[in-house]
JSON list of C-alpha atoms in Angstrom, two decimals:
[
{"chain": "A", "resi": 1, "resn": "MET", "atom": "CA", "xyz": [53.49, 50.09, -28.35]},
{"chain": "A", "resi": 2, "resn": "ALA", "atom": "CA", "xyz": [53.41, 53.85, -28.13]},
{"chain": "A", "resi": 3, "resn": "ASN", "atom": "CA", "xyz": [49.92, 55.30, -27.57]},
{"chain": "A", "resi": 4, "resn": "PHE", "atom": "CA", "xyz": [48.46, 51.81, -27.11]},
{"chain": "A", "resi": 5, "resn": "LYS", "atom": "CA", "xyz": [47.52, 49.83, -24.04]},
{"chain": "A", "resi": 6, "resn": "VAL", "atom": "CA", "xyz": [47.22, 46.06, -23.70]},
{"chain": "A", "resi": 7, "resn": "ILE", "atom": "CA", "xyz": [43.81, 44.96, -22.44]},
{"chain": "A", "resi": 8, "resn": "ASP", "atom": "CA", "xyz": [42.38, 41.65, -21.27]},
{"chain": "A", "resi": 9, "resn": "LEU", "atom": "CA", "xyz": [39.26, 40.35, -23.01]},
{"chain": "A", "resi": 10, "resn": "TYR", "atom": "CA", "xyz": [36.93, 37.51, -22.05]},
{"chain": "A", "resi": 11, "resn": "ASP", "atom": "CA", "xyz": [38.09, 37.43, -18.42]},
{"chain": "A", "resi": 12, "resn": "GLY", "atom": "CA", "xyz": [41.76, 37.48, -19.42]},
{"chain": "A", "resi": 13, "resn": "SER", "atom": "CA", "xyz": [41.60, 34.64, -21.96]},
{"chain": "A", "resi": 14, "resn": "ILE", "atom": "CA", "xyz": [42.59, 36.99, -24.80]},
{"chain": "A", "resi": 15, "resn": "GLN", "atom": "CA", "xyz": [44.88, 40.03, -24.82]},
{"chain": "A", "resi": 16, "resn": "VAL", "atom": "CA", "xyz": [45.13, 42.74, -27.44]},
{"chain": "A", "resi": 17, "resn": "ALA", "atom": "CA", "xyz": [46.46, 46.28, -27.77]},
{"chain": "A", "resi": 18, "resn": "VAL", "atom": "CA", "xyz": [44.04, 49.16, -28.33]},
{"chain": "A", "resi": 19, "resn": "PRO", "atom": "CA", "xyz": [44.67, 52.91, -28.52]},
{"chain": "A", "resi": 20, "resn": "ASN", "atom": "CA", "xyz": [44.94, 54.63, -25.12]},
{"chain": "A", "resi": 21, "resn": "SER", "atom": "CA", "xyz": [41.87, 56.76, -25.87]},
{"chain": "A", "resi": 22, "resn": "PHE", "atom": "CA", "xyz": [39.59, 53.72, -26.29]},
{"chain": "A", "resi": 23, "resn": "ILE", "atom": "CA", "xyz": [37.17, 52.77, -23.54]},
{"chain": "A", "resi": 24, "resn": "GLU", "atom": "CA", "xyz": [35.08, 49.68, -22.91]},
{"chain": "A", "resi": 25, "resn": "ALA", "atom": "CA", "xyz": [31.66, 50.10, -24.53]},
{"chain": "A", "resi": 26, "resn": "SER", "atom": "CA", "xyz": [29.96, 47.82, -21.98]},
{"chain": "A", "resi": 27, "resn": "ASN", "atom": "CA", "xyz": [30.35, 50.69, -19.51]},
{"chain": "A", "resi": 28, "resn": "LEU", "atom": "CA", "xyz": [28.09, 52.74, -21.83]},
{"chain": "A", "resi": 29, "resn": "ARG", "atom": "CA", "xyz": [25.63, 50.22, -23.27]},
{"chain": "A", "resi": 30, "resn": "PRO", "atom": "CA", "xyz": [24.85, 46.49, -23.32]},
{"chain": "A", "resi": 31, "resn": "VAL", "atom": "CA", "xyz": [27.23, 44.30, -25.36]},
{"chain": "A", "resi": 32, "resn": "PRO", "atom": "CA", "xyz": [26.47, 40.67, -26.35]},
{"chain": "A", "resi": 33, "resn": "ASP", "atom": "CA", "xyz": [28.41, 37.97, -24.46]},
{"chain": "A", "resi": 34, "resn": "ASN", "atom": "CA", "xyz": [30.30, 36.88, -27.59]},
{"chain": "A", "resi": 35, "resn": "GLN", "atom": "CA", "xyz": [31.63, 40.43, -28.16]},
{"chain": "A", "resi": 36, "resn": "GLU", "atom": "CA", "xyz": [34.11, 42.78, -26.54]},
{"chain": "A", "resi": 37, "resn": "VAL", "atom": "CA", "xyz": [33.70, 46.35, -27.83]},
{"chain": "A", "resi": 38, "resn": "TYR", "atom": "CA", "xyz": [35.97, 49.36, -27.35]},
{"chain": "A", "resi": 39, "resn": "VAL", "atom": "CA", "xyz": [35.17, 52.86, -28.61]},
{"chain": "A", "resi": 40, "resn": "ASP", "atom": "CA", "xyz": [37.26, 55.96, -29.07]},
{"chain": "A", "resi": 41, "resn": "ALA", "atom": "CA", "xyz": [36.38, 58.37, -26.26]},
{"chain": "A", "resi": 42, "resn": "ASN", "atom": "CA", "xyz": [37.47, 61.23, -28.56]},
{"chain": "A", "resi": 43, "resn": "GLY", "atom": "CA", "xyz": [35.97, 60.08, -31.85]},
{"chain": "A", "resi": 44, "resn": "THR", "atom": "CA", "xyz": [33.79, 57.54, -33.63]},
{"chain": "A", "resi": 45, "resn": "THR", "atom": "CA", "xyz": [36.13, 54.63, -34.36]},
{"chain": "A", "resi": 46, "resn": "SER", "atom": "CA", "xyz": [35.41, 51.33, -32.62]},
{"chain": "A", "resi": 47, "resn": "ILE", "atom": "CA", "xyz": [36.99, 47.90, -32.22]},
{"chain": "A", "resi": 48, "resn": "VAL", "atom": "CA", "xyz": [34.80, 44.82, -31.93]},
{"chain": "A", "resi": 49, "resn": "VAL", "atom": "CA", "xyz": [36.24, 41.41, -31.02]},
{"chain": "A", "resi": 50, "resn": "GLU", "atom": "CA", "xyz": [33.77, 38.57, -31.64]},
{"chain": "A", "resi": 51, "resn": "LEU", "atom": "CA", "xyz": [33.88, 34.84, -31.09]},
{"chain": "A", "resi": 52, "resn": "LEU", "atom": "CA", "xyz": [31.78, 33.28, -33.86]},
{"chain": "A", "resi": 53, "resn": "ASP", "atom": "CA", "xyz": [31.05, 29.74, -34.94]},
{"chain": "A", "resi": 54, "resn": "ARG", "atom": "CA", "xyz": [33.59, 28.71, -37.53]},
{"chain": "A", "resi": 55, "resn": "VAL", "atom": "CA", "xyz": [31.97, 28.82, -40.95]},
{"chain": "A", "resi": 56, "resn": "ASN", "atom": "CA", "xyz": [32.59, 25.89, -43.25]},
{"chain": "A", "resi": 57, "resn": "GLY", "atom": "CA", "xyz": [31.48, 24.94, -46.72]},
{"chain": "A", "resi": 58, "resn": "PHE", "atom": "CA", "xyz": [33.49, 27.54, -48.60]},
{"chain": "A", "resi": 59, "resn": "ALA", "atom": "CA", "xyz": [36.29, 26.68, -51.02]},
{"chain": "A", "resi": 60, "resn": "THR", "atom": "CA", "xyz": [38.75, 29.10, -49.36]},
{"chain": "A", "resi": 61, "resn": "ASP", "atom": "CA", "xyz": [39.28, 30.87, -46.05]},
{"chain": "A", "resi": 62, "resn": "GLU", "atom": "CA", "xyz": [38.97, 34.15, -47.94]},
{"chain": "A", "resi": 63, "resn": "GLU", "atom": "CA", "xyz": [35.42, 33.21, -48.93]},
{"chain": "A", "resi": 64, "resn": "SER", "atom": "CA", "xyz": [34.66, 32.44, -45.28]},
{"chain": "A", "resi": 65, "resn": "MET", "atom": "CA", "xyz": [35.92, 35.91, -44.38]},
{"chain": "A", "resi": 66, "resn": "LYS", "atom": "CA", "xyz": [33.68, 37.48, -47.03]},
{"chain": "A", "resi": 67, "resn": "TYR", "atom": "CA", "xyz": [30.76, 35.59, -45.53]},
{"chain": "A", "resi": 68, "resn": "HIS", "atom": "CA", "xyz": [31.54, 37.01, -42.07]},
{"chain": "A", "resi": 69, "resn": "ILE", "atom": "CA", "xyz": [31.83, 40.61, -43.25]},
{"chain": "A", "resi": 70, "resn": "GLU", "atom": "CA", "xyz": [28.64, 40.41, -45.27]},
{"chain": "A", "resi": 71, "resn": "ASP", "atom": "CA", "xyz": [26.86, 38.79, -42.33]},
{"chain": "A", "resi": 72, "resn": "LEU", "atom": "CA", "xyz": [28.13, 41.34, -39.80]},
{"chain": "A", "resi": 73, "resn": "ALA", "atom": "CA", "xyz": [27.91, 44.53, -41.84]},
{"chain": "A", "resi": 74, "resn": "GLY", "atom": "CA", "xyz": [25.40, 43.49, -44.44]},
{"chain": "A", "resi": 75, "resn": "GLY", "atom": "CA", "xyz": [22.66, 42.84, -41.89]},
{"chain": "A", "resi": 76, "resn": "SER", "atom": "CA", "xyz": [22.12, 46.59, -41.78]},
{"chain": "A", "resi": 77, "resn": "GLY", "atom": "CA", "xyz": [21.13, 46.72, -45.45]},
{"chain": "A", "resi": 78, "resn": "ASP", "atom": "CA", "xyz": [24.29, 48.67, -46.28]},
{"chain": "A", "resi": 79, "resn": "THR", "atom": "CA", "xyz": [26.14, 48.01, -49.52]},
{"chain": "A", "resi": 80, "resn": "ILE", "atom": "CA", "xyz": [29.47, 46.28, -48.78]},
{"chain": "A", "resi": 81, "resn": "ARG", "atom": "CA", "xyz": [32.49, 46.83, -51.02]},
{"chain": "A", "resi": 82, "resn": "LEU", "atom": "CA", "xyz": [35.54, 44.59, -50.58]},
{"chain": "A", "resi": 83, "resn": "TYR", "atom": "CA", "xyz": [38.98, 45.90, -51.49]},
{"chain": "A", "resi": 84, "resn": "GLN", "atom": "CA", "xyz": [41.73, 43.69, -50.19]},
{"chain": "A", "resi": 85, "resn": "THR", "atom": "CA", "xyz": [42.09, 40.33, -48.46]},
{"chain": "A", "resi": 86, "resn": "GLN", "atom": "CA", "xyz": [45.43, 38.84, -47.50]},
{"chain": "A", "resi": 87, "resn": "ARG", "atom": "CA", "xyz": [46.85, 36.18, -45.25]},
{"chain": "A", "resi": 88, "resn": "VAL", "atom": "CA", "xyz": [48.84, 37.48, -42.28]},
{"chain": "A", "resi": 89, "resn": "THR", "atom": "CA", "xyz": [50.93, 36.03, -39.50]},
{"chain": "A", "resi": 90, "resn": "MET", "atom": "CA", "xyz": [49.67, 37.03, -36.09]},
{"chain": "A", "resi": 91, "resn": "HIS", "atom": "CA", "xyz": [52.82, 37.84, -34.12]},
{"chain": "A", "resi": 92, "resn": "LYS", "atom": "CA", "xyz": [51.74, 36.17, -30.87]},
{"chain": "A", "resi": 93, "resn": "LEU", "atom": "CA", "xyz": [50.01, 33.12, -32.36]},
{"chain": "A", "resi": 94, "resn": "HIS", "atom": "CA", "xyz": [51.48, 29.97, -33.86]},
{"chain": "A", "resi": 95, "resn": "ALA", "atom": "CA", "xyz": [52.22, 30.52, -37.56]},
{"chain": "A", "resi": 96, "resn": "ALA", "atom": "CA", "xyz": [50.12, 27.46, -38.46]},
{"chain": "A", "resi": 97, "resn": "ILE", "atom": "CA", "xyz": [46.94, 29.20, -37.26]},
{"chain": "A", "resi": 98, "resn": "PRO", "atom": "CA", "xyz": [45.37, 30.75, -40.38]},
{"chain": "A", "resi": 99, "resn": "ALA", "atom": "CA", "xyz": [44.72, 34.48, -40.10]},
{"chain": "A", "resi": 100, "resn": "TYR", "atom": "CA", "xyz": [43.60, 37.05, -42.65]},
{"chain": "A", "resi": 101, "resn": "THR", "atom": "CA", "xyz": [42.95, 40.76, -42.96]},
{"chain": "A", "resi": 102, "resn": "MET", "atom": "CA", "xyz": [40.42, 42.49, -45.17]},
{"chain": "A", "resi": 103, "resn": "ILE", "atom": "CA", "xyz": [39.62, 46.07, -46.03]},
{"chain": "A", "resi": 104, "resn": "ALA", "atom": "CA", "xyz": [36.00, 46.88, -46.86]},
{"chain": "A", "resi": 105, "resn": "THR", "atom": "CA", "xyz": [33.53, 49.72, -46.79]},
{"chain": "A", "resi": 106, "resn": "ALA", "atom": "CA", "xyz": [29.86, 49.81, -45.84]},
{"chain": "A", "resi": 107, "resn": "HIS", "atom": "CA", "xyz": [27.73, 52.42, -47.62]},
{"chain": "A", "resi": 108, "resn": "PRO", "atom": "CA", "xyz": [24.20, 53.37, -46.56]},
{"chain": "A", "resi": 109, "resn": "VAL", "atom": "CA", "xyz": [21.65, 52.21, -49.12]},
{"chain": "A", "resi": 110, "resn": "ALA", "atom": "CA", "xyz": [19.37, 55.19, -48.77]},
{"chain": "A", "resi": 111, "resn": "ALA", "atom": "CA", "xyz": [19.64, 58.59, -47.19]},
{"chain": "A", "resi": 112, "resn": "THR", "atom": "CA", "xyz": [17.00, 59.96, -44.89]},
{"chain": "A", "resi": 113, "resn": "ALA", "atom": "CA", "xyz": [16.21, 63.59, -44.20]},
{"chain": "A", "resi": 114, "resn": "SER", "atom": "CA", "xyz": [17.94, 63.40, -40.82]},
{"chain": "A", "resi": 115, "resn": "SER", "atom": "CA", "xyz": [20.93, 61.40, -42.12]},
{"chain": "A", "resi": 116, "resn": "PRO", "atom": "CA", "xyz": [21.91, 62.31, -45.66]},
{"chain": "A", "resi": 117, "resn": "ALA", "atom": "CA", "xyz": [24.28, 59.83, -47.29]},
{"chain": "A", "resi": 118, "resn": "SER", "atom": "CA", "xyz": [26.39, 62.54, -49.01]},
{"chain": "A", "resi": 119, "resn": "GLY", "atom": "CA", "xyz": [29.11, 59.97, -49.62]},
{"chain": "A", "resi": 120, "resn": "ALA", "atom": "CA", "xyz": [29.23, 58.87, -45.99]},
{"chain": "A", "resi": 121, "resn": "PHE", "atom": "CA", "xyz": [30.50, 55.34, -45.33]},
{"chain": "A", "resi": 122, "resn": "THR", "atom": "CA", "xyz": [32.16, 53.20, -42.69]},
{"chain": "A", "resi": 123, "resn": "GLY", "atom": "CA", "xyz": [35.62, 51.87, -43.44]},
{"chain": "A", "resi": 124, "resn": "ILE", "atom": "CA", "xyz": [36.14, 48.40, -42.02]},
{"chain": "A", "resi": 125, "resn": "TYR", "atom": "CA", "xyz": [39.38, 46.61, -41.27]},
{"chain": "A", "resi": 126, "resn": "MET", "atom": "CA", "xyz": [38.62, 43.00, -40.45]},
{"chain": "A", "resi": 127, "resn": "ILE", "atom": "CA", "xyz": [40.94, 40.38, -38.99]},
{"chain": "A", "resi": 128, "resn": "MET", "atom": "CA", "xyz": [39.88, 36.73, -38.94]},
{"chain": "A", "resi": 129, "resn": "VAL", "atom": "CA", "xyz": [41.70, 34.04, -36.95]},
{"chain": "A", "resi": 130, "resn": "ARG", "atom": "CA", "xyz": [40.50, 30.51, -37.82]},
{"chain": "A", "resi": 131, "resn": "LEU", "atom": "CA", "xyz": [40.55, 28.02, -34.98]},
{"chain": "A", "resi": 132, "resn": "SER", "atom": "CA", "xyz": [39.58, 24.69, -36.51]},
{"chain": "A", "resi": 133, "resn": "ASP", "atom": "CA", "xyz": [40.00, 22.53, -33.38]},
{"chain": "A", "resi": 134, "resn": "GLN", "atom": "CA", "xyz": [37.89, 24.97, -31.37]},
{"chain": "A", "resi": 135, "resn": "LYS", "atom": "CA", "xyz": [35.32, 25.36, -34.20]},
{"chain": "A", "resi": 136, "resn": "CYS", "atom": "CA", "xyz": [35.61, 29.12, -33.82]},
{"chain": "A", "resi": 137, "resn": "ASP", "atom": "CA", "xyz": [36.47, 32.14, -35.93]},
{"chain": "A", "resi": 138, "resn": "VAL", "atom": "CA", "xyz": [37.84, 35.05, -33.90]},
{"chain": "A", "resi": 139, "resn": "ILE", "atom": "CA", "xyz": [36.77, 38.19, -35.75]},
{"chain": "A", "resi": 140, "resn": "VAL", "atom": "CA", "xyz": [38.17, 41.65, -35.02]},
{"chain": "A", "resi": 141, "resn": "THR", "atom": "CA", "xyz": [36.66, 44.62, -36.82]},
{"chain": "A", "resi": 142, "resn": "ILE", "atom": "CA", "xyz": [37.98, 48.16, -36.68]},
{"chain": "A", "resi": 143, "resn": "ASN", "atom": "CA", "xyz": [35.08, 50.37, -37.77]},
{"chain": "A", "resi": 144, "resn": "VAL", "atom": "CA", "xyz": [35.97, 53.84, -39.04]},
{"chain": "A", "resi": 145, "resn": "PRO", "atom": "CA", "xyz": [32.91, 56.00, -39.82]},
{"chain": "A", "resi": 146, "resn": "HIS", "atom": "CA", "xyz": [33.31, 58.78, -42.38]},
{"chain": "A", "resi": 147, "resn": "ASP", "atom": "CA", "xyz": [30.87, 61.62, -42.82]},
{"chain": "A", "resi": 148, "resn": "GLY", "atom": "CA", "xyz": [30.57, 63.32, -46.19]},
{"chain": "A", "resi": 149, "resn": "HIS", "atom": "CA", "xyz": [33.50, 65.67, -45.45]},
{"chain": "A", "resi": 150, "resn": "LEU", "atom": "CA", "xyz": [35.92, 62.91, -44.40]},
{"chain": "A", "resi": 151, "resn": "ALA", "atom": "CA", "xyz": [34.72, 60.65, -47.22]},
{"chain": "A", "resi": 152, "resn": "ARG", "atom": "CA", "xyz": [36.13, 63.08, -49.79]},
{"chain": "A", "resi": 153, "resn": "GLU", "atom": "CA", "xyz": [39.66, 62.27, -48.53]},
{"chain": "A", "resi": 154, "resn": "VAL", "atom": "CA", "xyz": [39.25, 58.61, -49.48]},
{"chain": "A", "resi": 155, "resn": "LYS", "atom": "CA", "xyz": [39.44, 56.89, -52.84]},
{"chain": "A", "resi": 156, "resn": "MET", "atom": "CA", "xyz": [39.90, 53.20, -52.03]},
{"chain": "A", "resi": 157, "resn": "GLU", "atom": "CA", "xyz": [40.09, 52.16, -55.69]},
{"chain": "A", "resi": 158, "resn": "ASP", "atom": "CA", "xyz": [43.25, 54.27, -56.06]},
{"chain": "A", "resi": 159, "resn": "GLY", "atom": "CA", "xyz": [44.74, 53.29, -52.69]},
{"chain": "A", "resi": 160, "resn": "ARG", "atom": "CA", "xyz": [44.04, 56.72, -51.16]},
{"chain": "A", "resi": 161, "resn": "LEU", "atom": "CA", "xyz": [43.01, 55.95, -47.59]},
{"chain": "A", "resi": 162, "resn": "GLY", "atom": "CA", "xyz": [42.74, 59.37, -46.00]},
{"chain": "A", "resi": 163, "resn": "ARG", "atom": "CA", "xyz": [43.70, 60.25, -42.44]},
{"chain": "A", "resi": 164, "resn": "LYS", "atom": "CA", "xyz": [41.00, 58.26, -40.58]},
{"chain": "A", "resi": 165, "resn": "MET", "atom": "CA", "xyz": [41.54, 55.06, -42.60]},
{"chain": "A", "resi": 166, "resn": "GLU", "atom": "CA", "xyz": [45.31, 55.39, -42.06]},
{"chain": "A", "resi": 167, "resn": "GLU", "atom": "CA", "xyz": [44.64, 55.59, -38.31]},
{"chain": "A", "resi": 168, "resn": "GLY", "atom": "CA", "xyz": [42.48, 52.47, -38.69]},
{"chain": "A", "resi": 169, "resn": "ALA", "atom": "CA", "xyz": [45.36, 50.70, -40.47]},
{"chain": "A", "resi": 170, "resn": "THR", "atom": "CA", "xyz": [47.64, 51.54, -37.53]},
{"chain": "A", "resi": 171, "resn": "ILE", "atom": "CA", "xyz": [45.11, 49.98, -35.15]},
{"chain": "A", "resi": 172, "resn": "ARG", "atom": "CA", "xyz": [44.81, 46.89, -37.39]},
{"chain": "A", "resi": 173, "resn": "ASP", "atom": "CA", "xyz": [48.60, 46.51, -37.39]},
{"chain": "A", "resi": 174, "resn": "ALA", "atom": "CA", "xyz": [48.67, 46.79, -33.58]},
{"chain": "A", "resi": 175, "resn": "VAL", "atom": "CA", "xyz": [46.03, 44.05, -33.32]},
{"chain": "A", "resi": 176, "resn": "VAL", "atom": "CA", "xyz": [48.01, 41.78, -35.67]},
{"chain": "A", "resi": 177, "resn": "ALA", "atom": "CA", "xyz": [51.12, 42.39, -33.55]},
{"chain": "A", "resi": 178, "resn": "SER", "atom": "CA", "xyz": [49.45, 41.93, -30.16]},
{"chain": "A", "resi": 179, "resn": "LEU", "atom": "CA", "xyz": [46.47, 39.54, -30.29]},
{"chain": "A", "resi": 180, "resn": "TRP", "atom": "CA", "xyz": [47.25, 36.66, -27.93]},
{"chain": "A", "resi": 181, "resn": "LEU", "atom": "CA", "xyz": [44.96, 33.75, -27.17]},
{"chain": "A", "resi": 182, "resn": "LYS", "atom": "CA", "xyz": [46.16, 33.02, -23.64]},
{"chain": "A", "resi": 183, "resn": "ASN", "atom": "CA", "xyz": [43.56, 30.52, -22.51]},
{"chain": "A", "resi": 184, "resn": "PHE", "atom": "CA", "xyz": [42.03, 28.06, -24.97]},
{"chain": "A", "resi": 185, "resn": "GLY", "atom": "CA", "xyz": [39.69, 26.99, -22.14]},
{"chain": "A", "resi": 186, "resn": "LEU", "atom": "CA", "xyz": [37.58, 29.92, -23.34]},
{"chain": "A", "resi": 187, "resn": "PHE", "atom": "CA", "xyz": [36.64, 27.69, -26.27]},
{"chain": "A", "resi": 188, "resn": "GLY", "atom": "CA", "xyz": [35.65, 24.74, -24.07]},
{"chain": "A", "resi": 189, "resn": "GLN", "atom": "CA", "xyz": [39.03, 23.00, -24.09]}
]
């Protein structure tokens, strides 16, 4: 993949492609053990790979994905808007493994004097891989912050993504094409 590099996560148990400009966040700040985080050295976009307990009790996998995004992004008090969820085939995983993508946005509830909302939001591309035997959901989020200026380029309801969200879509597509679960021993098997 042009402008992407393949990286090892979780001691080589998982591989995925990220943009060349992304660096490991754990070199900058603490990262929880269940996460691998990469940030754009030249911008604000980030990629978070998380291993979470598989959620059950929902009628559909799509509802499970909505639970995850509201749990992950909604914990901040932000308003979450969901735009699109679809099933995908991860290129390097068995086709029988359920996987989904979602597009969402997180909007600050209230502005403060030091951080005016002015239409600012974070665009979120989420990928969920459901591993029933391992009782795990692998969640990848591509977080694309937009300040008030960049936010004017985007009108999700009309399918207008803007430059930063289009870059996020390219990253999402690279993750779908490259995510490889090399060692299921990571999940205790």
